[in-house]
Amino acid sequence: MKYIFAFIILLGFWLLFTFNLETHNLIVGAVASLIAILFFAKHFVKPVWKMLQPQRYFWFILYLIIFIWECIKANFDVAYRVLHPAMPIKPGIVKVKLNLKTNMAKTILANSITMTPGTISVDLIDDVLYVHWIYVSSTDPEEYSKKVAGRFEKYIKKIFE
Amino acid sequence: MSKIIFIILLSIGVLFNLFGCIGLLRLPDVYNRLQSATKCVTLGTCSILLSLIVYYGFNEIGVKALIAIPLLFFAATVAAHALIRGSYFFGIKLGEKSIKDDYKEVAGAAENKESKK
């Protein structure tokens, strides 16, 4: 089951990259995908049936819209800090507690945090994410956990868990 | 019409790449510099790729540009994480303006675990 899914996804990517549907191209793509899954299928997502639930894709689209909005905001934020003559920065590394369980969800959340305003994830140890923040606005751990991770956590929980 | 959108997206992309480069020169230490290097440059490059999709339409070149966007996103974020963690282990101090460092107490243990692997 896992191997079939990995094969379909890899072949799909091959066809998108090469962009022709002739027979020889399909055969080369199939052989290449087979060799690739022989080595890497063990790293594929564990419970494959979770990929077939449609409500996850709905939440994913909603999450994507919010994420792109945050991403654009992040860019204007950085541009403002860089171009301001006095450079209003107050950097520091803060600890953020996560409520997520699976590794996949934690990875996606850490990647999202890197793209949001002023934050970049340094390291993930068990449940605690260490975040470098360009403007540490409060010293209360609960408040900044909410500010950094709270925006995405509920969506990622619905998509990946 | 599509040419106007193409030029607007291309200008936004180049402008944000420029802001990223200015940040790389102006900000004080390596951690803050990585902030501007990842965010501005990633969105700027994504915007340039989107302008390519608008210009060429949904054909061979447009699809490649569309696939490059998520790949670039994952590559940039993971590279930023690896660089920032590596420079912390290497012993580069946070800049003078920094007010907080929670990572100090666990960094030694994390580095030992890494070297044992």
mmCIF file of C-alpha atoms in Angstrom:
data_model
loop_
_atom_site.group_PDB
_atom_site.id
_atom_site.type_symbol
_atom_site.label_atom_id
_atom_site.label_comp_id
_atom_site.label_asym_id
_atom_site.label_seq_id
_atom_site.Cartn_x
_atom_site.Cartn_y
_atom_site.Cartn_z
ATOM 1 C CA MET A 1 0.000 0.000 0.000
ATOM 2 C CA LYS A 2 2.718 2.426 1.061
ATOM 3 C CA TYR A 3 4.848 1.469 -1.942
ATOM 4 C CA ILE A 4 1.975 1.985 -4.387
ATOM 5 C CA PHE A 5 1.302 5.474 -3.016
ATOM 6 C CA ALA A 6 4.956 6.477 -3.155
ATOM 7 C CA PHE A 7 5.177 5.131 -6.714
ATOM 8 C CA ILE A 8 2.124 7.096 -7.909
ATOM 9 C CA ILE A 9 3.373 10.353 -6.371
ATOM 10 C CA LEU A 10 6.889 9.966 -7.773
ATOM 11 C CA LEU A 11 5.620 9.089 -11.241
ATOM 12 C CA GLY A 12 3.291 12.094 -11.127
ATOM 13 C CA PHE A 13 6.197 14.379 -10.354
ATOM 14 C CA TRP A 14 8.241 12.819 -13.157
ATOM 15 C CA LEU A 15 5.473 13.430 -15.671
ATOM 16 C CA LEU A 16 5.043 17.034 -14.513
ATOM 17 C CA PHE A 17 8.760 17.703 -14.833
ATOM 18 C CA THR A 18 9.252 16.137 -18.253
ATOM 19 C CA PHE A 19 5.776 17.166 -19.533
ATOM 20 C CA ASN A 20 5.258 14.604 -22.264
ATOM 21 C CA LEU A 21 3.143 11.459 -22.266
ATOM 22 C CA GLU A 22 4.972 9.258 -24.792
ATOM 23 C CA THR A 23 5.581 5.586 -24.024
ATOM 24 C CA HIS A 24 9.369 5.671 -23.711
ATOM 25 C CA ASN A 25 9.162 8.570 -21.271
ATOM 26 C CA LEU A 26 6.597 6.685 -19.141
ATOM 27 C CA ILE A 27 8.828 3.581 -19.035
ATOM 28 C CA VAL A 28 11.917 5.555 -17.997
ATOM 29 C CA GLY A 29 9.883 7.338 -15.327
ATOM 30 C CA ALA A 30 8.482 4.077 -13.965
ATOM 31 C CA VAL A 31 11.952 2.517 -13.714
ATOM 32 C CA ALA A 32 13.377 5.605 -12.034
ATOM 33 C CA SER A 33 10.483 5.728 -9.515
ATOM 34 C CA LEU A 34 10.911 2.020 -8.724
ATOM 35 C CA ILE A 35 14.613 2.484 -7.992
ATOM 36 C CA ALA A 36 13.822 5.537 -5.847
ATOM 37 C CA ILE A 37 11.155 3.814 -3.704
ATOM 38 C CA LEU A 38 13.426 0.814 -3.222
ATOM 39 C CA PHE A 39 15.722 3.059 -1.202
ATOM 40 C CA PHE A 40 13.449 5.722 0.242
ATOM 41 C CA ALA A 41 9.934 4.274 0.743
ATOM 42 C CA LYS A 42 10.684 3.480 4.383
ATOM 43 C CA HIS A 43 10.746 7.228 5.076
ATOM 44 C CA PHE A 44 7.282 7.745 3.561
ATOM 45 C CA VAL A 45 4.372 8.826 5.830
ATOM 46 C CA LYS A 46 3.431 5.963 8.140
ATOM 47 C CA PRO A 47 -0.394 5.577 8.188
ATOM 48 C CA VAL A 48 -1.204 5.885 4.499
ATOM 49 C CA TRP A 49 -5.001 5.799 4.961
ATOM 50 C CA LYS A 50 -4.764 9.267 6.516
ATOM 51 C CA MET A 51 -3.910 10.636 3.070
ATOM 52 C CA LEU A 52 -7.318 9.587 1.760
ATOM 53 C CA GLN A 53 -9.485 11.640 4.116
ATOM 54 C CA PRO A 54 -10.902 14.618 2.209
ATOM 55 C CA GLN A 55 -11.401 16.904 5.231
ATOM 56 C CA ARG A 56 -7.618 17.052 5.651
ATOM 57 C CA TYR A 57 -7.284 18.615 2.198
ATOM 58 C CA PHE A 58 -9.959 21.183 3.031
ATOM 59 C CA TRP A 59 -8.035 22.260 6.146
ATOM 60 C CA PHE A 60 -4.842 22.237 4.124
ATOM 61 C CA ILE A 61 -6.219 24.767 1.627
ATOM 62 C CA LEU A 62 -7.459 26.990 4.474
ATOM 63 C CA TYR A 63 -4.051 26.713 6.124
ATOM 64 C CA LEU A 64 -2.301 27.584 2.858
ATOM 65 C CA ILE A 65 -4.286 30.831 2.529
ATOM 66 C CA ILE A 66 -3.459 31.879 6.101
ATOM 67 C CA PHE A 67 0.148 30.875 5.619
ATOM 68 C CA ILE A 68 0.602 32.935 2.448
ATOM 69 C CA TRP A 69 -0.928 35.966 4.190
ATOM 70 C CA GLU A 70 1.469 35.558 7.135
ATOM 71 C CA CYS A 71 4.356 35.108 4.718
ATOM 72 C CA ILE A 72 3.624 38.396 2.952
ATOM 73 C CA LYS A 73 3.266 40.123 6.343
ATOM 74 C CA ALA A 74 6.628 38.677 7.380
ATOM 75 C CA ASN A 75 8.303 40.198 4.356
ATOM 76 C CA PHE A 76 6.936 43.668 4.979
ATOM 77 C CA ASP A 77 7.962 43.306 8.633
ATOM 78 C CA VAL A 78 11.552 42.429 7.743
ATOM 79 C CA ALA A 79 11.685 45.131 5.058
ATOM 80 C CA TYR A 80 10.500 47.711 7.617
ATOM 81 C CA ARG A 81 13.119 46.688 10.171
ATOM 82 C CA VAL A 82 15.885 46.671 7.588
ATOM 83 C CA LEU A 83 15.067 50.037 6.009
ATOM 84 C CA HIS A 84 14.299 51.909 9.263
ATOM 85 C CA PRO A 85 17.295 54.159 10.119
ATOM 86 C CA ALA A 86 17.337 53.155 13.802
ATOM 87 C CA MET A 87 16.752 49.406 13.141
ATOM 88 C CA PRO A 88 14.121 48.508 15.784
ATOM 89 C CA ILE A 89 15.389 45.017 16.682
ATOM 90 C CA LYS A 90 15.473 43.256 20.063
ATOM 91 C CA PRO A 91 16.622 39.715 19.232
ATOM 92 C CA GLY A 92 16.722 36.669 21.476
ATOM 93 C CA ILE A 93 16.137 32.919 21.568
ATOM 94 C CA VAL A 94 12.895 31.857 23.282
ATOM 95 C CA LYS A 95 11.422 28.505 24.295
ATOM 96 C CA VAL A 96 8.046 27.513 22.802
ATOM 97 C CA LYS A 97 6.035 24.543 24.024
ATOM 98 C CA LEU A 98 4.229 22.511 21.340
ATOM 99 C CA ASN A 99 1.059 20.456 21.687
ATOM 100 C CA LEU A 100 1.703 18.292 18.606
ATOM 101 C CA LYS A 101 2.639 14.606 18.697
ATOM 102 C CA THR A 102 3.744 13.299 15.294
ATOM 103 C CA ASN A 103 7.113 14.143 13.774
ATOM 104 C CA MET A 104 5.559 15.208 10.472
ATOM 105 C CA ALA A 105 3.369 17.832 12.135
ATOM 106 C CA LYS A 106 6.277 19.168 14.179
ATOM 107 C CA THR A 107 8.442 19.486 11.071
ATOM 108 C CA ILE A 108 5.779 21.384 9.161
ATOM 109 C CA LEU A 109 5.152 23.696 12.125
ATOM 110 C CA ALA A 110 8.877 24.430 12.489
ATOM 111 C CA ASN A 111 9.122 25.203 8.776
ATOM 112 C CA SER A 112 6.061 27.474 8.964
ATOM 113 C CA ILE A 113 7.509 29.327 11.939
ATOM 114 C CA THR A 114 10.653 30.049 9.956
ATOM 115 C CA MET A 115 8.562 31.840 7.331
ATOM 116 C CA THR A 116 6.409 33.901 9.738
ATOM 117 C CA PRO A 117 7.218 37.441 10.956
ATOM 118 C CA GLY A 118 10.530 37.734 12.763
ATOM 119 C CA THR A 119 10.925 34.131 13.887
ATOM 120 C CA ILE A 120 13.260 31.320 12.820
ATOM 121 C CA SER A 121 13.361 27.864 14.404
ATOM 122 C CA VAL A 122 16.726 26.862 15.863
ATOM 123 C CA ASP A 123 16.204 23.402 17.338
ATOM 124 C CA LEU A 124 13.513 20.935 18.337
ATOM 125 C CA ILE A 125 14.077 18.826 21.459
ATOM 126 C CA ASP A 126 11.136 16.519 22.293
ATOM 127 C CA ASP A 127 8.213 18.918 22.776
ATOM 128 C CA VAL A 128 10.108 22.183 23.020
ATOM 129 C CA LEU A 129 10.937 24.343 20.040
ATOM 130 C CA TYR A 130 13.713 26.934 20.374
ATOM 131 C CA VAL A 131 12.935 29.981 18.271
ATOM 132 C CA HIS A 132 15.169 32.917 17.387
ATOM 133 C CA TRP A 133 12.965 36.001 17.472
ATOM 134 C CA ILE A 134 14.038 39.320 15.992
ATOM 135 C CA TYR A 135 11.786 41.382 18.293
ATOM 136 C CA VAL A 136 11.023 39.746 21.661
ATOM 137 C CA SER A 137 7.891 41.690 22.572
ATOM 138 C CA SER A 138 7.044 39.975 25.895
ATOM 139 C CA THR A 139 8.836 37.878 28.502
ATOM 140 C CA ASP A 140 5.820 35.801 29.538
ATOM 141 C CA PRO A 141 6.297 32.226 28.176
ATOM 142 C CA GLU A 142 2.581 31.540 27.617
ATOM 143 C CA GLU A 143 1.984 34.756 25.779
ATOM 144 C CA TYR A 144 4.784 34.310 23.291
ATOM 145 C CA SER A 145 4.036 30.620 22.791
ATOM 146 C CA LYS A 146 0.596 31.730 21.663
ATOM 147 C CA LYS A 147 2.020 34.471 19.488
ATOM 148 C CA VAL A 148 4.572 32.274 17.714
ATOM 149 C CA ALA A 149 2.894 28.878 17.360
ATOM 150 C CA GLY A 150 -0.789 29.446 18.145
ATOM 151 C CA ARG A 151 -1.721 30.730 14.709
ATOM 152 C CA PHE A 152 -0.842 27.487 12.912
ATOM 153 C CA GLU A 153 -1.057 24.831 15.600
ATOM 154 C CA LYS A 154 -4.792 24.121 15.379
ATOM 155 C CA TYR A 155 -4.745 23.806 11.594
ATOM 156 C CA ILE A 156 -1.678 21.556 11.541
ATOM 157 C CA LYS A 157 -3.276 19.378 14.222
ATOM 158 C CA LYS A 158 -6.279 18.865 11.949
ATOM 159 C CA ILE A 159 -4.179 18.196 8.846
ATOM 160 C CA PHE A 160 -1.407 15.899 10.053
ATOM 161 C CA GLU A 161 -2.748 14.126 13.163
ATOM 162 C CA MET B 1 -2.942 42.512 -19.526
ATOM 163 C CA SER B 2 -0.882 39.451 -18.645
ATOM 164 C CA LYS B 3 2.261 41.404 -19.522
ATOM 165 C CA ILE B 4 1.371 44.072 -16.931
ATOM 166 C CA ILE B 5 0.865 41.427 -14.206
ATOM 167 C CA PHE B 6 4.151 39.821 -15.268
ATOM 168 C CA ILE B 7 6.050 43.099 -14.888
ATOM 169 C CA ILE B 8 4.408 43.888 -11.513
ATOM 170 C CA LEU B 9 5.225 40.447 -10.061
ATOM 171 C CA LEU B 10 8.777 40.588 -11.402
ATOM 172 C CA SER B 11 9.318 44.040 -9.870
ATOM 173 C CA ILE B 12 7.972 42.896 -6.478
ATOM 174 C CA GLY B 13 10.287 39.894 -6.572
ATOM 175 C CA VAL B 14 13.390 41.886 -7.441
ATOM 176 C CA LEU B 15 12.498 44.546 -4.840
ATOM 177 C CA PHE B 16 12.182 41.991 -2.038
ATOM 178 C CA ASN B 17 15.429 40.328 -3.067
ATOM 179 C CA LEU B 18 17.036 43.780 -2.806
ATOM 180 C CA PHE B 19 15.581 44.268 0.705
ATOM 181 C CA GLY B 20 16.989 40.882 1.699
ATOM 182 C CA CYS B 21 20.441 41.901 0.496
ATOM 183 C CA ILE B 22 20.266 45.244 2.341
ATOM 184 C CA GLY B 23 19.301 43.338 5.492
ATOM 185 C CA LEU B 24 22.233 41.003 4.987
ATOM 186 C CA LEU B 25 24.561 44.011 5.072
ATOM 187 C CA ARG B 26 22.906 46.116 7.788
ATOM 188 C CA LEU B 27 21.823 43.696 10.533
ATOM 189 C CA PRO B 28 24.303 43.064 13.366
ATOM 190 C CA ASP B 29 24.916 39.308 13.802
ATOM 191 C CA VAL B 30 24.613 36.032 11.889
ATOM 192 C CA TYR B 31 21.234 35.094 13.396
ATOM 193 C CA ASN B 32 19.530 38.343 12.384
ATOM 194 C CA ARG B 33 21.154 38.222 8.983
ATOM 195 C CA LEU B 34 19.706 34.764 8.380
ATOM 196 C CA GLN B 35 16.254 36.161 9.204
ATOM 197 C CA SER B 36 16.356 38.601 6.315
ATOM 198 C CA ALA B 37 18.173 36.142 4.056
ATOM 199 C CA THR B 38 15.475 33.464 4.362
ATOM 200 C CA LYS B 39 12.243 35.439 4.418
ATOM 201 C CA CYS B 40 12.777 38.198 1.894
ATOM 202 C CA VAL B 41 14.779 36.151 -0.564
ATOM 203 C CA THR B 42 12.346 33.205 -0.530
ATOM 204 C CA LEU B 43 9.255 35.311 -1.190
ATOM 205 C CA GLY B 44 11.107 37.419 -3.736
ATOM 206 C CA THR B 45 12.184 34.367 -5.684
ATOM 207 C CA CYS B 46 8.681 32.842 -5.418
ATOM 208 C CA SER B 47 7.285 36.048 -6.878
ATOM 209 C CA ILE B 48 9.724 35.902 -9.806
ATOM 210 C CA LEU B 49 8.691 32.274 -10.444
ATOM 211 C CA LEU B 50 4.992 33.265 -10.336
ATOM 212 C CA SER B 51 5.683 35.950 -12.915
ATOM 213 C CA LEU B 52 7.202 33.251 -15.148
ATOM 214 C CA ILE B 53 3.972 31.227 -14.857
ATOM 215 C CA VAL B 54 1.964 34.299 -15.888
ATOM 216 C CA TYR B 55 4.283 35.026 -18.818
ATOM 217 C CA TYR B 56 4.592 31.527 -20.290
ATOM 218 C CA GLY B 57 1.151 30.174 -19.325
ATOM 219 C CA PHE B 58 0.502 26.644 -18.100
ATOM 220 C CA ASN B 59 2.976 24.757 -20.292
ATOM 221 C CA GLU B 60 6.350 23.037 -19.936
ATOM 222 C CA ILE B 61 8.142 26.021 -18.410
ATOM 223 C CA GLY B 62 5.213 27.239 -16.261
ATOM 224 C CA VAL B 63 4.731 23.858 -14.584
ATOM 225 C CA LYS B 64 8.423 23.658 -13.716
ATOM 226 C CA ALA B 65 8.233 27.093 -12.106
ATOM 227 C CA LEU B 66 5.137 25.989 -10.148
ATOM 228 C CA ILE B 67 6.912 22.893 -8.781
ATOM 229 C CA ALA B 68 9.990 24.945 -7.901
ATOM 230 C CA ILE B 69 7.989 27.071 -5.405
ATOM 231 C CA PRO B 70 7.339 24.379 -2.727
ATOM 232 C CA LEU B 71 10.804 22.878 -3.285
ATOM 233 C CA LEU B 72 12.397 26.284 -2.741
ATOM 234 C CA PHE B 73 10.273 26.831 0.362
ATOM 235 C CA PHE B 74 11.369 23.568 2.009
ATOM 236 C CA ALA B 75 14.999 23.985 0.940
ATOM 237 C CA ALA B 76 15.208 27.533 2.316
ATOM 238 C CA THR B 77 13.616 26.758 5.685
ATOM 239 C CA VAL B 78 15.618 23.584 6.319
ATOM 240 C CA ALA B 79 18.852 25.279 5.244
ATOM 241 C CA ALA B 80 18.144 28.199 7.590
ATOM 242 C CA HIS B 81 17.543 25.801 10.491
ATOM 243 C CA ALA B 82 20.765 23.895 9.775
ATOM 244 C CA LEU B 83 22.825 27.072 9.417
ATOM 245 C CA ILE B 84 21.509 28.730 12.571
ATOM 246 C CA ARG B 85 21.982 25.567 14.661
ATOM 247 C CA GLY B 86 25.436 24.940 13.211
ATOM 248 C CA SER B 87 26.608 28.467 13.914
ATOM 249 C CA TYR B 88 25.339 28.197 17.507
ATOM 250 C CA PHE B 89 27.311 24.972 18.050
ATOM 251 C CA PHE B 90 30.334 26.557 16.390
ATOM 252 C CA GLY B 91 30.365 29.095 19.204
ATOM 253 C CA ILE B 92 29.177 32.315 17.612
ATOM 254 C CA LYS B 93 27.669 34.544 20.329
ATOM 255 C CA LEU B 94 24.359 36.352 19.938
ATOM 256 C CA GLY B 95 24.756 40.053 19.137
ATOM 257 C CA GLU B 96 25.027 42.782 21.752
ATOM 258 C CA LYS B 97 21.420 43.862 21.393
ATOM 259 C CA SER B 98 20.070 40.405 22.348
ATOM 260 C CA ILE B 99 18.002 40.266 25.518
ATOM 261 C CA LYS B 100 17.228 36.571 26.007
ATOM 262 C CA ASP B 101 18.853 33.187 25.383
ATOM 263 C CA ASP B 102 16.896 30.092 26.430
ATOM 264 C CA TYR B 103 18.902 27.760 24.216
ATOM 265 C CA LYS B 104 22.135 28.101 26.208
ATOM 266 C CA GLU B 105 21.298 25.480 28.861
ATOM 267 C CA VAL B 106 20.409 22.697 26.404
ATOM 268 C CA ALA B 107 22.858 23.435 23.580
ATOM 269 C CA GLY B 108 25.723 21.481 25.165
ATOM 270 C CA ALA B 109 23.633 18.338 25.661
ATOM 271 C CA ALA B 110 22.224 18.569 22.143
ATOM 272 C CA GLU B 111 25.687 18.901 20.651
ATOM 273 C CA ASN B 112 26.982 15.860 22.567
ATOM 274 C CA LYS B 113 24.046 13.800 21.324
ATOM 275 C CA GLU B 114 24.766 14.918 17.775
ATOM 276 C CA SER B 115 28.465 14.001 17.898
ATOM 277 C CA LYS B 116 27.719 10.531 19.317
ATOM 278 C CA LYS B 117 25.613 9.678 16.269
#
